[in-house]
Amino acid sequence: MDFTTSCEDTKWWMFILPTLLEIPRSCDANLLLLFIFILFLGYGLLNWACSAGGPAWKNDRHRMGRVPIPGPNGLPFFGSLFSLSSGLAHRTLARMSLSHAASQLMAFSLGSTPVVVTNDTHIAREILTSPHFASRPIKESAKQLMFSRAIGFAPDGSHWRMLRRIASTHLFAPKRVLAHQGVCRLECAAMLSAIGEEQSLKGFVQLRKHLQAASLNSIMEIVFGKRYNTTKHDNEAKELNELVREGFELLGAFNWSDHLPWLKYFYDPFCIQARCAALVPRVKKLVKEIIKEHRSEEDQYKVKDNLDFVDILLSLEGEEKLDEDDMVAVLWEMIFRGTDTTALLTEWTMAELILNPNVQSKLHCELQNIVQNNSCGLITDADVAKSPYLEAVVKETLRLHPPGPLLSWARLSTADVPLSNGMVIPTNTTAMVNMWAITHNPRIWEDPFVFRPERFLESAGGINVDVRGSDLRLAPFGAGRRVCPGKNLGLASVSLWVANLVHSFEWIENGARLVDLSEELKLSCEMKKPLSSMAIPRAKGFFLD
Ligand code: HEM
């Protein structure tokens, strides 16, 4: 059936509708309103009925290429909003793609937002590396929380390129990541000590809060040059913790009015606008205070050898010089992005190691062999680099539990983009890559739901996959020019922490609270039930100094 013709053929009804309804000239306001409503409804129903992909794909936008993009119609006006506003969107989308035979590309509507999603490595590469997908759609909360001025949401252009260059050179370059490892090691030692204490006091450990404290402290030291004691009563640390948590909640919340713009005048169930408006002045106050402290030591950053990111931003000259609000946005984003992902990836890894004690013992053995002659007790970055099994364990966790199953932040097309499969993604379309569906595809990964690090060990017949964006079978950090700039820092921190956690303790399932791998999708995908486990010290005392 040709939908185009049927659509055009039916539209003439809208023009004779008033005659059919025989509206008298003197109709009262109520009748007029009813008439407008019927017209609106009729128009919505027509658009919905005629477009694969739902109401946002009206005017046959899904048919712009040689091959039309398949997808569900969803509901009139709302499209697939109800299916995707809660729960695990990556799993729902994977199911929807399957039922519409749309694994290469599926079109759907989130209210008035046209969206495509792919589960295919080739199409994913085309989207992620296309210069016409180098911008992102921005949520209202992200805009209000100043993220449009920072790297993650800044539109493709000279400002974004400059920010990225500054961050890549001064924060994420391999030399800088190596320099940051001293900080991560310090935080790691403090974390091990706190874990040992909790185990001896309670007989079990709730790991998440230790990981969150370690990652927040590390990133604070790298970015602000400040070390907080989040476990003690430090008011600034408490305030910072609250700001980060509130920000996560606001950015992670599904905001209906992002997709139904008219709704913001009537309905804001999570009070997102009001909460953002209350959060921004608190963030500005805290970050500006830190900038002020750095300014008062201005001549020092010219002679300090280990500069933090505030020092770097303050030292910029000429066209690179940022105004204070831009600096606040960039610094705030780094704290934000650097805290959550590393902590939750470490938690997932430890959960898998507890459920797979044979993998944990094998990893422990390898680490033991590496650090035989190491007297300091802690595993160092140099040791980590010698452990292929550790690398395989982290990769396997990234495959089974990618922290951003839909690559966290989507992309936006800035032109009509023809794909190699004959489909065309029209301009102004939100594009997502379902990395979770790719990493669980049985045609790509044997036994995709089984935790088996050996699949990444060449010595055991496995494959060597680069997770940094060049191989789309496993690209948890995205790919292309907007690939995660913090990937090396993230991987280095997670590897160091996992190595030390396993080297210092034997992790055993807590009989009273079994490990539950249920997911919860917020800004990132985390364990729904925080991990609780027994951590039995392997050697007495060294981490309690
Ligand atoms: C395990 C750790 C991490 C994971 C899994 C992760 C994942 C991601 C993903 C999937 C993206 C989107 C990429 C794309 O669109 O192609 C991203 C972007 C980004 N990430 Fe990460 N990330 C991690 C750690 C970090 C860290 C430690 C930082 C900074 C301290 C960071 C900063 C950023 C920034 C600034 C962007 C936006 C880049 C842009 O739009 O140009 N990430 N990350």
Coordinates of C-alpha atoms and ligand atoms in Angstrom, one line a residue:
M1 CA 0.0 0.0 0.0
D2 CA 1.3 3.4 -0.9
F3 CA 1.0 5.6 2.2
T4 CA 2.1 8.8 0.4
T5 CA -0.9 8.8 -1.9
S6 CA -3.3 7.7 0.7
C7 CA -2.2 10.4 3.0
E8 CA -2.5 13.2 0.4
D9 CA -5.9 11.8 -0.7
T10 CA -7.3 12.0 2.8
K11 CA -6.1 15.5 3.7
W12 CA -8.9 17.2 1.7
W13 CA -11.3 16.1 4.3
M14 CA -10.0 18.7 6.6
F15 CA -11.1 21.5 4.4
I16 CA -14.7 20.3 4.1
L17 CA -15.0 19.3 7.7
P18 CA -16.6 22.7 8.7
T19 CA -19.3 22.2 6.0
L20 CA -20.0 18.7 7.2
L21 CA -20.4 19.8 10.7
E22 CA -22.7 22.6 9.5
I23 CA -21.4 25.1 12.0
P24 CA -23.8 28.0 12.1
R25 CA -22.4 31.5 11.7
S26 CA -23.6 32.5 15.1
C27 CA -22.0 29.6 16.8
D28 CA -21.0 30.2 20.4
A29 CA -17.4 30.1 21.7
N30 CA -17.8 26.5 23.1
L31 CA -18.8 25.2 19.7
L32 CA -15.9 27.0 18.1
L33 CA -13.5 25.4 20.6
L34 CA -15.0 22.0 20.0
F35 CA -14.5 22.5 16.3
I36 CA -10.9 23.6 16.7
F37 CA -10.3 20.6 19.0
I38 CA -11.8 18.2 16.4
L39 CA -9.7 19.8 13.7
F40 CA -6.6 19.5 15.8
L41 CA -7.4 15.8 16.7
G42 CA -8.1 15.0 13.1
Y43 CA -4.9 16.5 11.9
G44 CA -2.9 14.7 14.7
L45 CA -4.6 11.4 13.8
L46 CA -3.8 11.8 10.1
N47 CA -0.2 12.5 10.8
W48 CA 0.0 9.6 13.2
A49 CA -1.7 7.1 10.9
C50 CA 0.4 8.0 7.9
S51 CA 3.9 8.0 9.3
A52 CA 6.0 5.1 10.4
G53 CA 7.8 6.4 13.4
G54 CA 4.8 8.3 14.8
P55 CA 3.6 11.9 14.9
A56 CA 7.1 13.6 14.8
W57 CA 7.8 11.9 11.4
K58 CA 5.0 13.6 9.6
N59 CA 5.3 14.6 6.0
D60 CA 6.9 11.3 5.3
R61 CA 10.3 12.3 6.6
H62 CA 11.1 8.6 7.2
R63 CA 10.9 8.1 3.4
M64 CA 13.5 10.6 2.3
G65 CA 15.9 7.9 1.2
R66 CA 15.7 5.0 -1.2
V67 CA 14.8 2.8 1.7
P68 CA 12.2 4.1 4.3
I69 CA 13.1 4.0 8.0
P70 CA 10.8 1.5 9.7
G71 CA 9.4 2.2 13.2
P72 CA 6.4 2.1 15.5
N73 CA 3.6 4.7 15.2
G74 CA 3.1 4.9 18.9
L75 CA 0.2 7.1 20.0
P76 CA -1.1 10.2 18.4
F77 CA 0.7 13.3 19.7
F78 CA 2.7 11.3 22.2
G79 CA 4.4 8.7 20.0
S80 CA 6.4 6.3 22.1
L81 CA 6.7 8.6 25.1
F82 CA 4.8 6.3 27.5
S83 CA 6.9 3.3 26.6
L84 CA 10.2 5.1 27.1
S85 CA 9.6 7.6 29.9
S86 CA 10.3 5.1 32.6
G87 CA 12.1 1.8 33.0
L88 CA 15.1 0.6 31.1
A89 CA 14.9 2.5 27.7
H90 CA 17.9 0.5 26.2
R91 CA 16.0 -2.8 26.8
T92 CA 12.7 -1.4 25.6
L93 CA 14.2 0.0 22.4
A94 CA 16.0 -3.3 21.7
R95 CA 12.7 -5.1 22.0
M96 CA 10.9 -2.5 19.8
S97 CA 13.6 -2.8 17.1
L98 CA 13.2 -6.5 17.1
S99 CA 9.4 -6.4 16.7
H100 CA 9.6 -3.8 13.9
A101 CA 12.5 -5.7 12.1
A102 CA 14.4 -2.4 12.5
S103 CA 17.8 -3.3 13.9
Q104 CA 19.7 -1.2 11.4
L105 CA 17.7 1.9 12.1
M106 CA 14.4 2.5 13.8
A107 CA 12.4 5.8 13.7
F108 CA 10.2 6.7 16.6
S109 CA 8.7 9.8 18.2
L110 CA 9.1 11.2 21.7
G111 CA 6.2 13.6 21.5
S112 CA 7.3 16.1 18.9
T113 CA 10.9 14.9 18.8
P114 CA 11.8 12.7 15.9
V115 CA 14.3 10.1 17.0
V116 CA 16.3 7.3 15.3
V117 CA 18.1 4.5 17.1
T118 CA 20.5 1.9 15.7
N119 CA 21.7 -1.5 17.0
D120 CA 24.0 -1.9 14.0
T121 CA 27.8 -1.4 14.2
H122 CA 28.1 0.0 10.7
I123 CA 25.3 2.5 11.0
A124 CA 26.5 3.4 14.5
R125 CA 29.9 4.3 13.0
E126 CA 28.4 6.3 10.2
I127 CA 26.3 8.3 12.8
L128 CA 29.0 8.8 15.4
T129 CA 31.7 9.9 13.0
S130 CA 29.6 12.0 10.7
P131 CA 30.4 15.8 10.9
H132 CA 26.6 16.3 10.6
F133 CA 26.1 14.5 13.9
A134 CA 28.6 16.5 15.9
S135 CA 26.0 18.4 17.9
R136 CA 23.7 17.2 20.6
P137 CA 20.0 17.8 21.4
I138 CA 19.9 19.7 24.7
K139 CA 17.5 19.0 27.5
E140 CA 15.9 21.9 29.3
S141 CA 17.5 20.9 32.6
A142 CA 21.0 20.8 31.0
K143 CA 20.4 24.2 29.5
Q144 CA 19.3 25.6 32.8
L145 CA 22.3 24.0 34.6
M146 CA 24.7 25.9 32.3
F147 CA 25.8 22.7 30.4
S148 CA 25.2 24.4 27.0
R149 CA 28.4 26.5 27.7
A150 CA 30.5 23.4 28.6
I151 CA 32.0 20.7 26.4
G152 CA 29.3 18.1 26.5
F153 CA 26.4 20.1 25.2
A154 CA 28.0 23.0 23.4
P155 CA 26.9 22.9 19.8
D156 CA 29.6 21.9 17.2
G157 CA 31.5 25.1 16.5
S158 CA 34.6 27.2 17.4
H159 CA 33.7 27.5 21.1
W160 CA 33.2 23.7 21.5
R161 CA 36.5 23.0 19.6
M162 CA 38.4 25.4 21.8
L163 CA 37.0 23.9 25.0
R164 CA 37.8 20.4 23.8
R165 CA 41.3 21.4 22.8
I166 CA 42.0 23.0 26.2
A167 CA 40.7 19.9 28.1
S168 CA 42.5 17.5 25.8
T169 CA 45.8 19.2 26.3
H170 CA 45.7 20.1 29.9
L171 CA 43.5 17.5 31.6
F172 CA 43.3 14.4 29.5
A173 CA 46.6 14.1 27.6
P174 CA 48.4 10.8 28.5
K175 CA 51.1 12.7 30.4
R176 CA 48.5 14.5 32.5
V177 CA 46.5 11.3 33.2
L178 CA 49.8 9.8 34.4
A179 CA 50.3 12.8 36.7
H180 CA 46.8 12.4 38.1
Q181 CA 47.4 8.8 39.0
G182 CA 49.2 9.9 42.2
V183 CA 46.0 11.5 43.3
C184 CA 43.9 8.4 42.4
R185 CA 46.4 6.2 44.4
L186 CA 46.1 8.4 47.5
E187 CA 42.3 8.2 47.3
C188 CA 42.5 4.5 46.8
A189 CA 44.6 4.0 49.9
A190 CA 42.1 6.1 51.9
M191 CA 39.2 4.0 50.4
L192 CA 40.8 0.7 51.3
S193 CA 41.3 1.8 54.9
A194 CA 37.7 3.0 55.2
I195 CA 36.5 -0.4 53.8
G196 CA 38.7 -2.3 56.2
E197 CA 37.2 -0.3 59.1
E198 CA 33.6 -0.8 57.9
Q199 CA 34.2 -4.6 57.5
S200 CA 35.6 -4.9 61.0
L201 CA 32.8 -2.8 62.5
K202 CA 29.8 -4.3 60.7
G203 CA 30.9 -7.5 59.2
F204 CA 30.0 -6.4 55.7
V205 CA 30.7 -3.4 53.4
Q206 CA 28.5 -1.2 51.3
L207 CA 30.9 -0.3 48.6
R208 CA 29.1 2.4 46.7
K209 CA 29.6 5.2 49.1
H210 CA 33.3 4.5 49.3
L211 CA 33.6 4.5 45.5
Q212 CA 31.6 7.7 45.2
A213 CA 33.8 9.4 47.9
A214 CA 37.0 8.2 46.2
S215 CA 35.9 9.4 42.7
L216 CA 34.6 12.7 43.9
N217 CA 37.7 13.4 45.9
S218 CA 40.0 12.4 43.0
I219 CA 38.2 14.6 40.5
M220 CA 38.1 17.5 43.0
E221 CA 41.8 17.3 43.4
I222 CA 42.5 17.0 39.7
V223 CA 40.1 19.8 38.7
F224 CA 40.1 22.2 41.8
G225 CA 43.4 21.1 43.5
K226 CA 41.4 20.6 46.7
R227 CA 41.1 17.5 48.9
Y228 CA 38.0 17.0 50.9
N229 CA 37.3 14.5 53.7
T230 CA 33.8 13.5 52.7
T231 CA 33.4 11.1 55.6
K232 CA 34.1 13.8 58.2
H233 CA 31.9 16.9 58.8
D234 CA 33.3 19.2 56.3
N235 CA 30.6 21.7 55.3
E236 CA 32.0 22.5 51.8
A237 CA 32.4 18.8 51.1
K238 CA 28.8 18.2 52.2
E239 CA 27.5 21.1 50.1
L240 CA 29.5 19.8 47.1
N241 CA 28.1 16.3 47.5
E242 CA 24.6 17.6 47.7
L243 CA 25.1 19.7 44.5
V244 CA 26.4 16.8 42.6
R245 CA 23.6 14.5 43.7
E246 CA 20.9 17.0 42.9
G247 CA 22.5 17.8 39.5
F248 CA 22.5 14.0 38.7
E249 CA 18.9 13.7 39.6
L250 CA 17.8 16.7 37.5
L251 CA 19.8 15.7 34.5
G252 CA 18.8 12.1 34.7
A253 CA 15.1 12.7 35.2
F254 CA 12.8 12.2 32.2
N255 CA 11.3 15.6 31.5
W256 CA 8.1 15.4 29.6
S257 CA 8.2 19.0 28.5
D258 CA 11.5 18.4 26.6
H259 CA 9.3 16.5 24.1
L260 CA 5.9 18.2 24.6
P261 CA 7.0 21.9 24.9
W262 CA 3.5 23.2 25.6
L263 CA 3.4 21.0 28.8
K264 CA 5.8 23.2 30.7
Y265 CA 3.1 25.8 31.3
F266 CA 0.8 23.2 33.0
Y267 CA 2.7 20.3 34.4
D268 CA 6.2 19.9 36.0
P269 CA 5.8 16.8 38.2
F270 CA 9.5 16.8 39.4
C271 CA 9.6 20.6 39.7
I272 CA 12.6 20.5 37.4
Q273 CA 12.6 24.1 36.5
A274 CA 12.3 25.4 40.0
R275 CA 14.9 22.9 41.3
C276 CA 17.4 23.9 38.5
A277 CA 16.8 27.6 39.3
A278 CA 17.6 26.9 43.0
L279 CA 20.7 24.8 42.2
V280 CA 22.5 27.1 39.8
P281 CA 23.2 30.0 42.3
R282 CA 24.6 27.4 44.8
V283 CA 26.9 25.9 42.2
K284 CA 28.1 29.4 41.1
K285 CA 28.7 30.4 44.6
L286 CA 30.8 27.4 45.4
V287 CA 32.8 27.3 42.2
K288 CA 33.4 31.1 42.1
E289 CA 34.7 30.9 45.7
I290 CA 37.3 28.3 44.5
I291 CA 38.2 30.4 41.5
K292 CA 38.6 33.4 43.8
E293 CA 41.0 31.4 46.1
H294 CA 43.1 30.5 43.0
R295 CA 43.1 34.1 41.8
S296 CA 44.4 35.2 45.2
E297 CA 47.4 32.9 44.7
E298 CA 47.7 34.0 41.0
D299 CA 51.4 34.3 40.8
Q300 CA 51.8 30.7 42.2
Y301 CA 50.3 29.0 39.1
K302 CA 53.2 30.4 37.1
V303 CA 55.6 28.4 39.2
K304 CA 53.6 25.4 40.5
D305 CA 54.7 22.2 38.7
N306 CA 51.4 20.2 39.2
L307 CA 48.7 22.6 38.0
D308 CA 45.1 21.9 38.6
F309 CA 42.5 22.6 36.0
V310 CA 41.4 25.9 37.6
D311 CA 45.1 27.1 37.4
I312 CA 45.1 26.1 33.7
L313 CA 41.9 28.0 32.9
L314 CA 43.1 31.1 34.7
S315 CA 46.4 31.1 32.8
L316 CA 44.8 31.1 29.4
E317 CA 45.3 34.2 27.3
G318 CA 43.9 35.8 24.1
E319 CA 41.0 34.1 22.4
E320 CA 41.2 31.1 24.7
K321 CA 40.5 33.2 27.8
L322 CA 37.1 32.2 29.3
D323 CA 34.8 34.5 31.1
E324 CA 33.9 33.5 34.7
D325 CA 30.5 32.0 33.9
D326 CA 32.0 29.8 31.2
M327 CA 34.7 28.7 33.6
V328 CA 32.1 27.7 36.2
A329 CA 30.3 25.7 33.5
V330 CA 33.4 23.8 32.3
L331 CA 34.6 23.1 35.8
W332 CA 31.2 22.0 37.0
E333 CA 30.8 19.6 34.1
M334 CA 34.2 17.9 34.8
I335 CA 33.2 17.3 38.4
F336 CA 29.9 16.0 37.2
R337 CA 31.1 13.7 34.4
G338 CA 34.1 12.4 36.3
T339 CA 32.4 11.3 39.4
D340 CA 29.5 9.1 38.5
T341 CA 30.8 6.8 35.7
T342 CA 34.0 5.6 37.3
A343 CA 32.3 4.8 40.6
L344 CA 29.5 2.8 39.0
L345 CA 31.7 0.9 36.6
T346 CA 33.9 -0.2 39.5
E347 CA 30.7 -1.3 41.4
W348 CA 29.5 -3.4 38.5
T349 CA 33.0 -4.9 38.1
M350 CA 33.1 -5.9 41.8
A351 CA 29.6 -7.4 41.6
E352 CA 30.6 -9.6 38.7
L353 CA 33.8 -10.7 40.6
I354 CA 31.8 -11.6 43.6
L355 CA 29.4 -13.7 41.5
N356 CA 32.3 -15.3 39.6
P357 CA 34.8 -16.3 42.4
N358 CA 36.9 -18.3 39.9
V359 CA 37.5 -15.1 37.9
Q360 CA 38.3 -13.2 41.1
S361 CA 40.9 -15.8 42.2
K362 CA 42.5 -15.8 38.7
L363 CA 42.8 -12.0 38.8
H364 CA 44.1 -12.1 42.4
C365 CA 46.8 -14.7 41.3
E366 CA 47.9 -12.6 38.4
L367 CA 48.2 -9.5 40.5
Q368 CA 50.1 -11.4 43.2
N369 CA 52.6 -12.6 40.6
I370 CA 53.0 -9.0 39.3
V371 CA 53.5 -7.4 42.7
Q372 CA 55.7 -10.1 44.3
N373 CA 58.5 -7.7 44.9
N374 CA 56.4 -4.7 45.7
S375 CA 56.8 -3.7 49.3
C376 CA 54.4 -0.7 49.5
G377 CA 51.3 -3.0 49.6
L378 CA 49.4 -1.0 47.0
I379 CA 49.2 -1.9 43.4
T380 CA 50.6 0.9 41.2
D381 CA 49.7 2.0 37.6
A382 CA 52.9 0.4 36.4
D383 CA 51.6 -2.9 37.9
V384 CA 48.2 -2.4 36.3
A385 CA 49.7 -2.0 32.9
K386 CA 51.2 -5.5 33.3
S387 CA 47.9 -7.3 34.0
P388 CA 46.1 -8.4 30.8
Y389 CA 43.5 -10.3 32.8
L390 CA 42.6 -7.1 34.7
E391 CA 42.1 -5.3 31.3
A392 CA 40.0 -8.2 30.1
V393 CA 37.8 -8.1 33.3
V394 CA 37.2 -4.3 32.9
K395 CA 36.4 -4.8 29.2
E396 CA 34.0 -7.6 29.9
T397 CA 32.2 -5.4 32.5
L398 CA 32.0 -2.5 30.0
R399 CA 30.4 -5.0 27.6
L400 CA 27.9 -6.5 30.0
H401 CA 27.1 -3.2 31.8
P402 CA 28.0 -0.2 29.6
P403 CA 27.5 2.8 32.0
G404 CA 25.8 4.7 29.1
P405 CA 23.8 1.9 27.4
L406 CA 22.5 4.5 24.9
L407 CA 25.8 6.4 25.0
S408 CA 24.5 8.8 27.6
W409 CA 24.0 11.9 25.5
A410 CA 22.5 11.6 22.0
R411 CA 23.5 13.4 18.8
L412 CA 21.5 15.8 16.6
S413 CA 21.6 15.9 12.8
T414 CA 22.4 19.3 11.4
A415 CA 21.8 18.3 7.8
D416 CA 20.0 15.5 5.9
V417 CA 22.4 12.5 6.3
P418 CA 22.3 9.7 3.7
L419 CA 23.4 6.4 5.0
S420 CA 25.1 3.5 3.2
N421 CA 22.0 1.3 3.5
G422 CA 19.9 3.8 1.4
M423 CA 18.1 5.4 4.3
V424 CA 18.3 9.2 4.9
I425 CA 18.2 10.7 8.4
P426 CA 16.5 14.1 8.0
T427 CA 17.9 17.2 9.6
N428 CA 17.0 18.0 13.2
T429 CA 16.6 14.4 14.2
T430 CA 17.9 13.0 17.5
A431 CA 20.1 10.0 16.9
M432 CA 20.9 7.3 19.5
V433 CA 23.2 4.3 19.4
N434 CA 22.0 1.4 21.5
M435 CA 25.4 0.2 22.7
W436 CA 23.7 -2.2 25.1
A437 CA 21.9 -4.0 22.2
I438 CA 25.2 -4.2 20.2
T439 CA 27.1 -5.6 23.2
H440 CA 24.4 -8.2 23.8
N441 CA 23.9 -9.2 20.2
P442 CA 24.5 -13.0 19.9
R443 CA 25.6 -12.6 16.3
I444 CA 28.5 -10.5 17.6
W445 CA 29.2 -12.0 21.0
E446 CA 29.0 -15.7 21.8
D447 CA 26.8 -16.2 25.0
P448 CA 26.4 -12.4 25.3
F449 CA 24.8 -12.6 28.8
V450 CA 27.7 -14.6 30.3
F451 CA 30.5 -12.8 32.2
R452 CA 33.6 -14.3 30.6
P453 CA 36.7 -12.0 30.5
E454 CA 38.7 -14.7 28.6
R455 CA 36.9 -13.6 25.4
F456 CA 39.2 -10.6 25.4
L457 CA 42.4 -12.6 26.1
E458 CA 44.3 -13.4 22.9
S459 CA 46.4 -16.0 24.9
A460 CA 43.1 -17.9 25.6
G461 CA 41.8 -17.6 22.0
G462 CA 39.9 -14.4 22.6
I463 CA 40.0 -11.1 20.6
N464 CA 41.7 -7.9 21.3
V465 CA 39.1 -5.2 21.0
D466 CA 39.9 -1.5 21.5
V467 CA 37.2 0.0 23.7
R468 CA 38.2 3.6 23.0
G469 CA 36.0 4.2 20.0
S470 CA 37.7 2.5 17.0
D471 CA 35.8 -0.8 17.2
L472 CA 32.0 -0.3 17.3
R473 CA 31.4 -3.8 18.6
L474 CA 32.4 -2.4 22.0
A475 CA 32.4 1.4 22.1
P476 CA 31.2 2.4 25.6
F477 CA 32.9 5.8 25.4
G478 CA 31.2 6.6 22.1
A479 CA 33.2 7.4 18.9
G480 CA 34.1 10.2 16.5
R481 CA 34.9 13.7 17.4
R482 CA 32.5 13.8 20.4
V483 CA 34.0 10.6 21.9
C484 CA 34.4 10.8 25.6
P485 CA 37.6 12.8 26.3
G486 CA 37.8 11.3 29.8
K487 CA 38.1 7.7 28.6
N488 CA 41.8 7.2 29.5
L489 CA 41.4 8.8 32.9
G490 CA 38.2 6.7 33.6
L491 CA 39.8 3.5 32.5
A492 CA 43.0 4.1 34.5
S493 CA 41.1 4.9 37.7
V494 CA 38.7 2.0 37.4
S495 CA 41.6 -0.5 36.7
L496 CA 43.6 0.9 39.7
W497 CA 40.7 0.6 42.1
V498 CA 39.6 -2.8 41.0
A499 CA 43.2 -4.1 41.2
N500 CA 43.6 -2.8 44.7
L501 CA 40.2 -3.9 46.0
V502 CA 41.0 -7.5 44.8
H503 CA 44.6 -7.4 46.0
S504 CA 43.6 -6.2 49.5
F505 CA 40.4 -8.2 50.1
E506 CA 38.7 -11.3 49.2
W507 CA 35.1 -10.4 48.2
I508 CA 32.5 -12.8 49.3
E509 CA 28.7 -12.6 48.8
N510 CA 26.8 -11.4 51.8
G511 CA 24.3 -14.1 52.6
A512 CA 21.9 -11.6 54.1
R513 CA 21.9 -9.4 50.9
L514 CA 22.7 -11.4 47.8
V515 CA 24.1 -9.6 44.8
D516 CA 21.3 -8.3 42.6
L517 CA 22.3 -7.3 39.0
S518 CA 19.1 -5.4 38.4
E519 CA 19.7 -2.1 36.6
E520 CA 18.4 1.4 37.1
L521 CA 18.8 3.9 34.3
K522 CA 19.4 7.4 35.5
L523 CA 22.0 9.7 33.9
S524 CA 24.0 6.4 33.7
C525 CA 23.0 2.8 34.2
E526 CA 23.7 1.8 37.8
M527 CA 23.0 -1.2 40.1
K528 CA 19.5 -0.8 41.3
K529 CA 20.4 -2.4 44.7
P530 CA 23.7 -1.1 45.9
L531 CA 26.3 -3.8 46.3
S532 CA 26.7 -5.1 49.8
S533 CA 29.4 -7.7 50.4
M534 CA 31.9 -9.2 52.9
A535 CA 35.5 -7.9 52.3
I536 CA 37.9 -10.2 54.0
P537 CA 41.4 -8.7 54.4
R538 CA 44.0 -10.8 52.5
A539 CA 46.9 -9.5 54.6
K540 CA 46.4 -8.0 58.1
G541 CA 46.8 -4.4 58.8
F542 CA 48.7 -2.7 55.9
F543 CA 45.8 -0.7 54.7
L544 CA 44.7 0.5 58.1
D545 CA 47.8 2.7 58.6
Ligands
HEM1 C1 34.0 4.8 32.8 C2 34.0 6.0 32.6 C3 33.3 6.8 31.5 C4 32.4 6.4 30.5 C5 31.8 5.0 30.3 C6 32.0 7.6 29.7 C7 31.2 7.6 28.7 C8 30.9 8.7 27.9 C9 30.1 8.6 26.7 C10 29.4 7.4 26.1 C11 30.1 9.9 26.1 C12 29.3 10.3 24.9 C13 30.3 10.1 23.7 C14 29.7 10.3 22.3 O1 28.7 11.0 22.1 O2 30.2 9.7 21.3 C15 30.9 10.7 27.0 C16 31.1 12.1 26.8 C17 31.8 12.9 27.7 N1 32.5 12.4 28.8 FE1 32.7 10.5 29.4 N2 32.7 8.6 30.2 C18 33.5 8.2 31.3 C19 34.4 9.0 32.1 C20 34.5 10.4 31.9 C21 35.4 11.2 32.7 C22 36.3 10.6 33.9 C23 35.3 12.5 32.3 C24 35.9 13.7 32.8 C25 36.5 13.9 33.9 C26 34.3 12.5 31.2 C27 34.0 13.6 30.5 C28 33.1 13.5 29.3 C29 32.8 14.7 28.6 C30 33.2 16.2 28.9 C31 32.0 14.3 27.5 C32 31.4 15.2 26.4 C33 32.3 15.2 25.2 C34 31.8 16.0 24.0 O3 30.6 16.2 23.8 O4 32.6 16.6 23.3 N3 33.9 11.2 31.0 N4 31.4 10.0 28.0

